[in-house]
Tab-separated table of C-alpha atoms in Angstrom:
chain	number	residue	atom	x	y	z
C	1	UNK	CA	-24.481	-26.167	31.991
C	2	UNK	CA	-28.124	-26.498	31.006
C	3	UNK	CA	-30.742	-26.050	33.728
C	4	UNK	CA	-34.440	-26.871	33.347
C	5	UNK	CA	-36.970	-25.545	35.872
C	6	UNK	CA	-40.375	-27.222	36.262
C	7	UNK	CA	-43.455	-25.985	38.112
C	8	UNK	CA	-47.168	-26.735	38.243
C	9	UNK	CA	-48.432	-23.148	37.942
C	10	UNK	CA	-47.460	-19.491	37.754
C	11	UNK	CA	-47.424	-18.507	41.430
C	12	UNK	CA	-45.264	-21.504	42.255
C	13	UNK	CA	-42.955	-20.574	39.384
C	14	UNK	CA	-42.558	-17.035	40.756
C	15	UNK	CA	-40.603	-18.526	43.667
C	16	UNK	CA	-38.076	-19.950	41.206
C	17	UNK	CA	-37.425	-16.846	39.095
C	18	UNK	CA	-34.634	-15.209	41.168
C	19	UNK	CA	-32.605	-18.442	41.200
C	20	UNK	CA	-33.260	-19.015	37.496
C	21	UNK	CA	-31.900	-15.561	36.694
C	22	UNK	CA	-28.928	-16.041	39.013
C	23	UNK	CA	-27.966	-19.109	36.985
C	24	UNK	CA	-28.667	-17.305	33.712
C	25	UNK	CA	-26.500	-14.301	34.572
C	26	UNK	CA	-23.723	-16.699	35.631
C	27	UNK	CA	-23.629	-17.851	32.012
C	28	UNK	CA	-25.730	-21.004	32.143
C	29	UNK	CA	-28.519	-21.948	29.741
C	30	UNK	CA	-31.851	-21.805	31.553
C	31	UNK	CA	-35.305	-22.863	30.421
C	32	UNK	CA	-38.605	-23.322	32.272
C	33	UNK	CA	-41.274	-25.897	31.433
C	34	UNK	CA	-44.933	-25.412	32.252
C	35	UNK	CA	-48.462	-25.896	30.995
C	36	UNK	CA	-49.865	-23.596	28.318
C	37	UNK	CA	-51.425	-21.290	30.911
C	38	UNK	CA	-47.929	-20.622	32.299
C	39	UNK	CA	-46.227	-19.651	29.053
C	40	UNK	CA	-46.921	-15.912	29.338
C	41	UNK	CA	-45.906	-15.967	33.007
C	42	UNK	CA	-42.566	-17.525	32.082
C	43	UNK	CA	-41.815	-15.347	29.076
C	44	UNK	CA	-42.679	-12.170	31.004
C	45	UNK	CA	-39.682	-12.956	33.227
C	46	UNK	CA	-37.395	-12.882	30.196
C	47	UNK	CA	-36.716	-16.617	30.467
C	48	UNK	CA	-37.288	-19.189	27.740
C	49	UNK	CA	-40.525	-21.167	28.078
C	50	UNK	CA	-41.033	-24.814	27.173
C	51	UNK	CA	-44.803	-25.170	26.580
C	52	UNK	CA	-46.391	-28.416	27.735
C	53	UNK	CA	-49.827	-29.066	26.259
C	54	UNK	CA	-51.664	-29.881	29.466
C	55	UNK	CA	-54.556	-28.332	31.405
C	56	UNK	CA	-54.037	-25.606	33.987
C	57	UNK	CA	-53.639	-26.451	37.668
C	58	UNK	CA	-57.292	-26.394	38.700
C	59	UNK	CA	-58.445	-28.172	35.544
C	60	UNK	CA	-56.170	-31.085	36.408
C	61	UNK	CA	-57.589	-31.528	39.899
C	62	UNK	CA	-60.948	-33.282	40.017
C	63	UNK	CA	-63.647	-33.719	42.677
C	64	UNK	CA	-61.537	-36.238	44.587
C	65	UNK	CA	-59.042	-33.457	45.270
C	66	UNK	CA	-61.662	-31.479	47.213
C	67	UNK	CA	-62.671	-34.623	49.106
C	68	UNK	CA	-59.027	-35.275	49.974
C	69	UNK	CA	-58.555	-31.713	51.250
C	70	UNK	CA	-61.635	-32.066	53.460
C	71	UNK	CA	-60.201	-35.305	54.871
C	72	UNK	CA	-56.724	-33.821	55.271
C	73	UNK	CA	-58.047	-30.850	57.208
C	74	UNK	CA	-60.106	-33.082	59.485
C	75	UNK	CA	-56.973	-34.901	60.645
C	76	UNK	CA	-54.747	-33.670	63.447
C	77	UNK	CA	-51.465	-33.032	61.616
C	78	UNK	CA	-49.554	-31.685	64.602
C	79	UNK	CA	-46.057	-33.046	65.182
C	80	UNK	CA	-47.280	-34.780	68.356
C	81	UNK	CA	-50.072	-36.566	66.511
C	82	UNK	CA	-47.869	-37.496	63.557
C	83	UNK	CA	-45.488	-39.169	65.982
C	84	UNK	CA	-48.387	-41.414	67.088
C	85	UNK	CA	-49.440	-42.331	63.556
C	86	UNK	CA	-49.547	-46.049	62.792
C	87	UNK	CA	-48.357	-47.623	59.565
C	88	UNK	CA	-52.020	-48.044	58.566
C	89	UNK	CA	-52.581	-44.312	59.121
C	90	UNK	CA	-49.598	-43.489	56.930
C	91	UNK	CA	-50.726	-45.947	54.245
C	92	UNK	CA	-54.107	-44.179	54.158
C	93	UNK	CA	-52.356	-40.885	53.482
C	94	UNK	CA	-50.152	-42.366	50.761
C	95	UNK	CA	-53.184	-44.010	49.159
C	96	UNK	CA	-54.971	-40.658	49.067
C	97	UNK	CA	-52.251	-38.247	47.996
C	98	UNK	CA	-51.276	-40.063	44.791
C	99	UNK	CA	-54.694	-40.164	43.034
C	100	UNK	CA	-55.912	-36.877	44.558
C	101	UNK	CA	-52.860	-34.705	43.994
C	102	UNK	CA	-49.611	-36.098	42.650
C	103	UNK	CA	-50.835	-38.138	39.686
C	104	UNK	CA	-53.252	-35.463	38.377
C	105	UNK	CA	-50.603	-32.728	38.639
C	106	UNK	CA	-48.057	-34.963	36.913
C	107	UNK	CA	-50.316	-36.637	34.371
C	108	UNK	CA	-49.089	-39.139	31.784
C	109	UNK	CA	-49.612	-36.905	28.738
C	110	UNK	CA	-47.661	-34.088	30.349
C	111	UNK	CA	-44.860	-36.415	31.440
C	112	UNK	CA	-44.549	-37.805	27.919
C	113	UNK	CA	-43.958	-34.328	26.497
C	114	UNK	CA	-41.594	-33.188	29.234
C	115	UNK	CA	-39.438	-36.316	29.105
C	116	UNK	CA	-39.356	-36.191	25.302
C	117	UNK	CA	-38.161	-32.591	25.441
C	118	UNK	CA	-35.578	-33.334	28.156
C	119	UNK	CA	-34.176	-36.199	26.098
C	120	UNK	CA	-33.741	-33.827	23.178
C	121	UNK	CA	-32.340	-30.832	25.124
C	122	UNK	CA	-30.291	-32.893	27.636
C	123	UNK	CA	-30.301	-30.705	30.772
C	124	UNK	CA	-27.480	-31.179	33.259
C	125	UNK	CA	-29.752	-30.169	36.140
C	126	UNK	CA	-33.498	-30.093	36.717
C	127	UNK	CA	-34.799	-27.876	39.536
C	128	UNK	CA	-38.397	-28.637	40.495
C	129	UNK	CA	-40.767	-27.259	43.087
C	130	UNK	CA	-42.357	-29.578	45.592
C	131	UNK	CA	-45.504	-30.538	43.651
C	132	UNK	CA	-43.752	-30.880	40.300
C	133	UNK	CA	-42.517	-34.453	40.524
C	134	UNK	CA	-42.436	-34.347	36.723
C	135	UNK	CA	-39.085	-32.608	37.092
C	136	UNK	CA	-37.629	-35.489	39.098
C	137	UNK	CA	-39.085	-37.997	36.632
C	138	UNK	CA	-37.553	-36.156	33.665
C	139	UNK	CA	-34.193	-36.006	35.435
C	140	UNK	CA	-34.167	-39.728	36.215
C	141	UNK	CA	-35.221	-40.535	32.653
C	142	UNK	CA	-32.328	-38.513	31.202
C	143	UNK	CA	-29.635	-39.021	33.828
C	144	UNK	CA	-29.624	-35.366	34.909
C	145	UNK	CA	-29.005	-34.191	38.444
C	146	UNK	CA	-32.091	-32.822	40.156
C	147	UNK	CA	-32.862	-30.585	43.118
C	148	UNK	CA	-36.120	-29.698	44.863
C	149	UNK	CA	-36.833	-26.060	45.657
C	150	UNK	CA	-38.510	-26.253	49.046
C	151	UNK	CA	-41.005	-23.637	50.167
C	152	UNK	CA	-42.940	-23.864	53.401
C	153	UNK	CA	-43.278	-26.855	55.745
C	154	UNK	CA	-42.740	-30.083	53.836
C	155	UNK	CA	-45.825	-32.062	53.014
C	156	UNK	CA	-45.828	-35.227	55.062
C	157	UNK	CA	-45.212	-37.547	52.112
C	158	UNK	CA	-41.951	-35.832	51.291
C	159	UNK	CA	-39.736	-36.207	54.324
C	160	UNK	CA	-40.744	-36.996	57.898
C	161	UNK	CA	-43.886	-39.061	57.548
C	162	UNK	CA	-42.655	-40.679	54.345
C	163	UNK	CA	-39.570	-41.888	56.198
C	164	UNK	CA	-41.768	-43.356	58.956
C	165	UNK	CA	-43.939	-45.023	56.321
C	166	UNK	CA	-40.958	-46.628	54.554
C	167	UNK	CA	-39.592	-47.880	57.883
C	168	UNK	CA	-43.002	-49.282	58.804
C	169	UNK	CA	-43.406	-50.940	55.414
C	170	UNK	CA	-40.165	-52.858	55.888
C	171	UNK	CA	-41.548	-54.216	59.157
C	172	UNK	CA	-44.706	-55.605	57.510
C	173	UNK	CA	-44.953	-59.194	56.249
C	174	UNK	CA	-44.304	-59.363	52.484
C	175	UNK	CA	-47.972	-59.834	51.608
C	176	UNK	CA	-48.881	-56.507	53.331
C	177	UNK	CA	-46.149	-54.318	51.898
C	178	UNK	CA	-48.020	-51.677	49.932
C	179	UNK	CA	-46.446	-48.446	48.699
C	180	UNK	CA	-48.803	-46.509	46.389
C	181	UNK	CA	-46.281	-43.723	45.729
C	182	UNK	CA	-43.411	-46.045	44.800
C	183	UNK	CA	-45.719	-48.231	42.688
C	184	UNK	CA	-47.010	-45.220	40.727
C	185	UNK	CA	-43.535	-43.828	40.075
C	186	UNK	CA	-42.034	-47.246	39.258
C	187	UNK	CA	-44.803	-47.874	36.751
C	188	UNK	CA	-44.358	-44.391	35.282
C	189	UNK	CA	-40.600	-44.775	34.829
C	190	UNK	CA	-41.028	-48.199	33.254
C	191	UNK	CA	-43.634	-46.823	30.856
C	192	UNK	CA	-41.250	-44.022	29.882
C	193	UNK	CA	-38.392	-46.433	29.285
C	194	UNK	CA	-36.244	-44.889	32.010
C	195	UNK	CA	-33.071	-46.866	32.806
C	196	UNK	CA	-33.582	-46.515	36.565
C	197	UNK	CA	-36.548	-47.219	38.793
C	198	UNK	CA	-38.020	-45.371	41.749
C	199	UNK	CA	-35.782	-44.097	44.529
C	200	UNK	CA	-36.722	-42.013	47.541
C	201	UNK	CA	-34.852	-38.946	46.262
C	202	UNK	CA	-37.545	-38.584	43.603
C	203	UNK	CA	-39.722	-37.236	46.424
C	204	UNK	CA	-37.056	-35.143	48.114
C	205	UNK	CA	-34.608	-34.163	45.390
C	206	UNK	CA	-31.015	-35.373	45.302
C	207	UNK	CA	-30.488	-32.221	47.297
C	208	UNK	CA	-32.811	-29.545	48.648
C	209	UNK	CA	-32.673	-25.830	47.892
C	210	UNK	CA	-34.370	-24.380	50.967
C	211	UNK	CA	-35.634	-20.780	51.081
C	212	UNK	CA	-36.802	-21.000	54.686
C	213	UNK	CA	-34.751	-19.291	57.401
C	214	UNK	CA	-32.453	-21.771	59.197
C	215	UNK	CA	-34.483	-21.572	62.429
C	216	UNK	CA	-37.559	-22.803	60.494
C	217	UNK	CA	-35.765	-25.657	58.752
C	218	UNK	CA	-35.919	-29.201	60.083
C	219	UNK	CA	-33.045	-31.671	60.042
C	220	UNK	CA	-34.062	-34.065	57.280
C	221	UNK	CA	-30.716	-35.743	56.797
C	222	UNK	CA	-30.699	-34.499	53.201
C	223	UNK	CA	-28.030	-32.389	51.496
C	224	UNK	CA	-29.450	-28.873	51.809
C	225	UNK	CA	-28.509	-25.548	50.257
C	226	UNK	CA	-29.984	-22.564	52.096
C	227	UNK	CA	-30.814	-19.525	49.993
C	228	UNK	CA	-32.520	-16.255	50.825
C	229	UNK	CA	-36.085	-15.843	49.614
C	230	UNK	CA	-36.182	-13.014	47.063
C	231	UNK	CA	-39.699	-11.750	46.240
C	232	UNK	CA	-40.782	-11.751	42.636
C	233	UNK	CA	-44.272	-10.368	42.026
C	234	UNK	CA	-44.440	-10.742	38.270
C	235	UNK	CA	-45.177	-7.885	35.916
C	236	UNK	CA	-46.659	-5.177	38.130
C	237	UNK	CA	-47.061	-1.469	38.784
C	238	UNK	CA	-46.900	0.235	42.174
C	239	UNK	CA	-50.023	2.386	42.810
C	240	UNK	CA	-49.174	5.920	43.918
C	241	UNK	CA	-51.148	5.583	47.167
C	242	UNK	CA	-48.898	2.769	48.422
C	243	UNK	CA	-46.020	5.087	49.293
C	244	UNK	CA	-48.133	7.765	50.944
C	245	UNK	CA	-47.612	7.762	54.726
C	246	UNK	CA	-50.475	6.015	56.495
C	247	UNK	CA	-52.201	8.058	59.186
C	248	UNK	CA	-53.044	4.897	61.137
C	249	UNK	CA	-51.485	1.405	61.348
C	250	UNK	CA	-51.955	-0.293	58.001
C	251	UNK	CA	-53.349	-3.834	57.897
C	252	UNK	CA	-53.142	-5.796	54.654
C	253	UNK	CA	-55.680	-8.549	53.905
C	254	UNK	CA	-54.823	-10.848	51.005
C	255	UNK	CA	-56.196	-14.290	50.177
C	256	UNK	CA	-54.093	-15.158	47.151
C	257	UNK	CA	-55.833	-16.201	43.955
C	258	UNK	CA	-57.078	-19.698	44.794
C	259	UNK	CA	-59.703	-18.828	47.429
C	260	UNK	CA	-62.718	-17.950	45.332
C	261	UNK	CA	-66.363	-18.841	45.483
C	262	UNK	CA	-65.854	-21.390	42.722
C	263	UNK	CA	-62.566	-22.742	44.034
C	264	UNK	CA	-63.273	-23.731	47.623
C	265	UNK	CA	-65.789	-25.722	49.545
C	266	UNK	CA	-64.051	-24.958	52.837
C	267	UNK	CA	-64.093	-21.157	52.720
C	268	UNK	CA	-67.549	-19.610	52.200
C	269	UNK	CA	-66.237	-16.440	50.671
C	270	UNK	CA	-69.423	-14.525	49.944
C	271	UNK	CA	-70.733	-15.082	53.470
C	272	UNK	CA	-67.584	-14.103	55.317
C	273	UNK	CA	-65.467	-11.590	53.411
C	274	UNK	CA	-67.713	-8.562	53.847
C	275	UNK	CA	-68.296	-9.300	57.552
C	276	UNK	CA	-64.538	-9.739	58.049
C	277	UNK	CA	-63.779	-6.370	56.496
C	278	UNK	CA	-66.544	-4.643	58.432
C	279	UNK	CA	-65.276	-6.121	61.705
C	280	UNK	CA	-61.681	-5.093	60.968
C	281	UNK	CA	-62.866	-1.599	60.125
C	282	UNK	CA	-63.914	-1.199	63.764
C	283	UNK	CA	-60.218	-1.049	64.667
C	284	UNK	CA	-58.346	2.246	64.470
C	285	UNK	CA	-56.434	1.092	61.394
C	286	UNK	CA	-56.229	1.544	57.635
C	287	UNK	CA	-57.185	-1.683	55.859
C	288	UNK	CA	-55.894	-2.594	52.415
C	289	UNK	CA	-57.848	-5.530	51.007
C	290	UNK	CA	-55.679	-6.704	48.103
C	291	UNK	CA	-58.079	-9.185	46.543
C	292	UNK	CA	-58.574	-11.068	43.325
C	293	UNK	CA	-61.504	-9.577	41.338
C	294	UNK	CA	-63.474	-12.790	41.872
C	295	UNK	CA	-63.112	-12.281	45.620
C	296	UNK	CA	-64.492	-8.753	45.851
C	297	UNK	CA	-66.965	-8.411	43.002
C	298	UNK	CA	-69.968	-8.883	45.326
C	299	UNK	CA	-68.736	-6.764	48.235
C	300	UNK	CA	-71.044	-3.998	49.487
C	301	UNK	CA	-69.726	-0.443	49.993
C	302	UNK	CA	-67.040	-0.368	52.672
C	303	UNK	CA	-66.228	2.172	55.444
C	304	UNK	CA	-63.743	4.936	54.644
C	305	UNK	CA	-60.821	3.157	56.359
C	306	UNK	CA	-61.131	0.117	54.051
C	307	UNK	CA	-59.437	0.272	50.659
C	308	UNK	CA	-60.507	-2.614	48.405
C	309	UNK	CA	-58.058	-3.007	45.566
C	310	UNK	CA	-56.870	-5.546	43.048
C	311	UNK	CA	-53.360	-6.923	42.790
C	312	UNK	CA	-50.675	-4.887	44.563
C	313	UNK	CA	-47.014	-6.002	44.603
C	314	UNK	CA	-46.552	-7.237	48.151
C	315	UNK	CA	-42.846	-6.506	48.143
C	316	UNK	CA	-43.750	-2.806	47.928
C	317	UNK	CA	-46.864	-2.860	50.111
C	318	UNK	CA	-45.919	-5.015	53.104
C	319	UNK	CA	-42.935	-2.935	54.336
C	320	UNK	CA	-45.465	-0.154	54.984
C	321	UNK	CA	-47.887	-2.413	56.914
C	322	UNK	CA	-48.100	-3.248	60.602
C	323	UNK	CA	-49.822	-6.622	60.134
C	324	UNK	CA	-50.740	-8.834	57.182
C	325	UNK	CA	-53.710	-11.219	57.258
C	326	UNK	CA	-53.399	-14.033	54.722
C	327	UNK	CA	-54.264	-17.589	53.736
C	328	UNK	CA	-50.888	-19.259	54.286
C	329	UNK	CA	-49.506	-18.713	50.799
C	330	UNK	CA	-45.750	-19.150	50.952
C	331	UNK	CA	-44.919	-16.068	48.892
C	332	UNK	CA	-47.046	-13.846	51.140
C	333	UNK	CA	-45.581	-15.305	54.310
C	334	UNK	CA	-41.987	-15.159	53.078
C	335	UNK	CA	-42.325	-11.573	51.862
C	336	UNK	CA	-43.696	-10.586	55.270
C	337	UNK	CA	-40.863	-12.468	56.993
C	338	UNK	CA	-38.282	-10.722	54.821
C	339	UNK	CA	-39.633	-7.304	55.786
C	340	UNK	CA	-40.200	-8.118	59.457
C	341	UNK	CA	-44.020	-7.861	59.404
C	342	UNK	CA	-46.176	-9.740	61.974
C	343	UNK	CA	-48.879	-11.987	60.525
C	344	UNK	CA	-52.307	-13.473	61.119
C	345	UNK	CA	-52.745	-16.642	59.091
C	346	UNK	CA	-55.903	-18.553	58.163
C	347	UNK	CA	-55.128	-22.283	58.120
C	348	UNK	CA	-57.020	-25.420	57.177
C	349	UNK	CA	-57.610	-24.289	53.606
C	350	UNK	CA	-56.203	-26.394	50.759
C	351	UNK	CA	-53.050	-28.171	51.973
C	352	UNK	CA	-52.103	-25.556	54.586
C	353	UNK	CA	-53.121	-27.617	57.597
C	354	UNK	CA	-53.584	-26.544	61.169
C	355	UNK	CA	-50.434	-28.487	62.027
C	356	UNK	CA	-48.471	-26.479	59.477
C	357	UNK	CA	-49.927	-23.327	61.012
C	358	UNK	CA	-48.684	-24.437	64.423
C	359	UNK	CA	-45.207	-24.815	62.945
C	360	UNK	CA	-45.364	-21.276	61.597
C	361	UNK	CA	-46.655	-19.940	64.920
C	362	UNK	CA	-43.595	-21.345	66.713
C	363	UNK	CA	-41.584	-18.525	65.142
C	364	UNK	CA	-43.370	-16.007	67.382
C	365	UNK	CA	-44.263	-13.776	64.438
C	366	UNK	CA	-47.644	-15.261	63.614
C	367	UNK	CA	-51.024	-16.120	65.117
C	368	UNK	CA	-53.155	-18.661	63.271
C	369	UNK	CA	-56.914	-19.170	63.006
C	370	UNK	CA	-58.377	-22.401	61.604
C	371	UNK	CA	-60.812	-21.633	58.792
C	372	UNK	CA	-63.325	-23.941	60.490
C	373	UNK	CA	-63.272	-21.613	63.543
C	374	UNK	CA	-63.082	-18.306	61.684
C	375	UNK	CA	-65.474	-15.569	62.688
C	376	UNK	CA	-65.222	-11.882	61.945
C	377	UNK	CA	-64.983	-11.119	65.649
C	378	UNK	CA	-62.189	-13.610	66.258
C	379	UNK	CA	-60.175	-12.239	63.345
C	380	UNK	CA	-60.686	-8.660	64.562
C	381	UNK	CA	-59.596	-9.579	68.088
C	382	UNK	CA	-56.579	-11.514	66.830
C	383	UNK	CA	-55.414	-8.584	64.705
C	384	UNK	CA	-55.906	-6.298	67.703
C	385	UNK	CA	-53.766	-8.660	69.812
C	386	UNK	CA	-50.919	-8.671	67.287
C	387	UNK	CA	-51.009	-4.881	66.995
C	388	UNK	CA	-50.952	-4.425	70.772
C	389	UNK	CA	-48.286	-7.010	71.641
C	390	UNK	CA	-44.847	-5.708	70.680
C	391	UNK	CA	-43.330	-9.201	70.933
C	392	UNK	CA	-44.710	-10.081	67.499
C	393	UNK	CA	-42.871	-7.162	65.923
C	394	UNK	CA	-39.728	-8.006	67.898
C	395	UNK	CA	-39.765	-11.639	66.745
C	396	UNK	CA	-40.469	-10.543	63.174
C	397	UNK	CA	-37.466	-8.218	63.340
C	398	UNK	CA	-35.274	-11.036	64.627
C	399	UNK	CA	-36.423	-13.306	61.810
C	400	UNK	CA	-35.703	-10.585	59.252
C	401	UNK	CA	-32.126	-10.252	60.513
C	402	UNK	CA	-31.681	-14.021	60.226
C	403	UNK	CA	-32.995	-14.042	56.664
C	404	UNK	CA	-30.646	-11.245	55.627
C	405	UNK	CA	-27.659	-13.391	56.655
C	406	UNK	CA	-28.652	-16.141	54.190
C	407	UNK	CA	-26.842	-16.447	50.847
C	408	UNK	CA	-28.505	-14.733	47.898
C	409	UNK	CA	-29.374	-16.739	44.772
C	410	UNK	CA	-26.251	-15.346	43.079
C	411	UNK	CA	-24.088	-16.537	45.951
C	412	UNK	CA	-25.644	-20.021	45.735
C	413	UNK	CA	-24.640	-20.620	42.104
C	414	UNK	CA	-21.074	-21.880	42.793
C	415	UNK	CA	-22.429	-24.509	45.196
C	416	UNK	CA	-24.921	-25.693	42.584
C	417	UNK	CA	-22.155	-25.870	39.968
C	418	UNK	CA	-20.036	-27.985	42.302
C	419	UNK	CA	-22.850	-30.444	43.062
C	420	UNK	CA	-23.694	-30.879	39.387
C	421	UNK	CA	-20.008	-31.493	38.616
C	422	UNK	CA	-19.896	-34.153	41.348
C	423	UNK	CA	-23.002	-35.774	39.880
C	424	UNK	CA	-21.312	-35.995	36.473
C	425	UNK	CA	-18.282	-37.705	37.965
C	426	UNK	CA	-20.225	-40.054	40.180
C	427	UNK	CA	-19.627	-38.117	43.388
C	428	UNK	CA	-15.894	-37.548	42.865
C	429	UNK	CA	-14.936	-33.898	43.424
């Protein structure tokens, strides 16, 4: 069969590579579509790239995106508060997320190219990651099956809160029934000449491929295929110092690539990063600050127990660490989970809300600090707490054992083949 992967940017695509290669080595034709900035990322994996002439991720997101993030992070997104949300509250979220996030990331010009290519290549299956609704749109337009690769807690519009919103909409009088997400997607499909209109599985996938450990998954009522997260760090080299035994507990600090001075209004990088590292250096630990060049170019000289470095493959570094401090990026968290490493997570940046951090903390492996409450002293004390409390390591070890029982991407392929075959025959086995 032919399988098309879609993603909004390179780091998101990295999560898809092991499954893409599992399908490829099983004999299927596999291609990956992405914007021009992603082409090298895709081809470096050895997979075939489908270039889409559209701006990169951050070029697509305008000022309203930053305003929406500020609003999102000012709202209590805990499960308890979401349960109290009114239909008007949910409508406000739907009205924000389409123009701030979904429509810019899945812009008309990009959709035109992707759907045109899909109509020519005729994929049997489209696998898309959670922000890449273009994949679902292309599948509906061509009659292909489609699945969503889920990573991290679902955004509210995708499952739980979306379901509450749809139920609440049906209870409204006809003149009040607004649905910005359905209206946008219905209009888009009509413009593209798709034979079918909007359905809820365009937000969820006809089935979900879930890389989270079973204990972290929520019952969504959707067909779900669990698969083990397999780290893929891209083209990389392991520095020789990584494998040298550490004389003290090693603490890794990484903030991904999106938290930069130019990229965030919620994280004052220049004012906080040096003080954070200096405070952590007061602990009897070795600190590895694996930072993007834009994050450390203005740092002053650091104490001898702080190593400031550029990109380091986390799959090689984290097994030799005692704690990792990070920004909530799913690849960082999942790599730490796989290797049984306790974590300190900064939440309230981008779309990693405090409520999502609470969900992570329930696993017992992680302590979270809202970015709005972050101080160097609090981070230092939190890292000290995780290092001193053996329960974090014990819970991390338990989670690692659970993850290792999950099917690998190669083992998942027969299930995917069966579901695609059922789709072709209208659900008949």
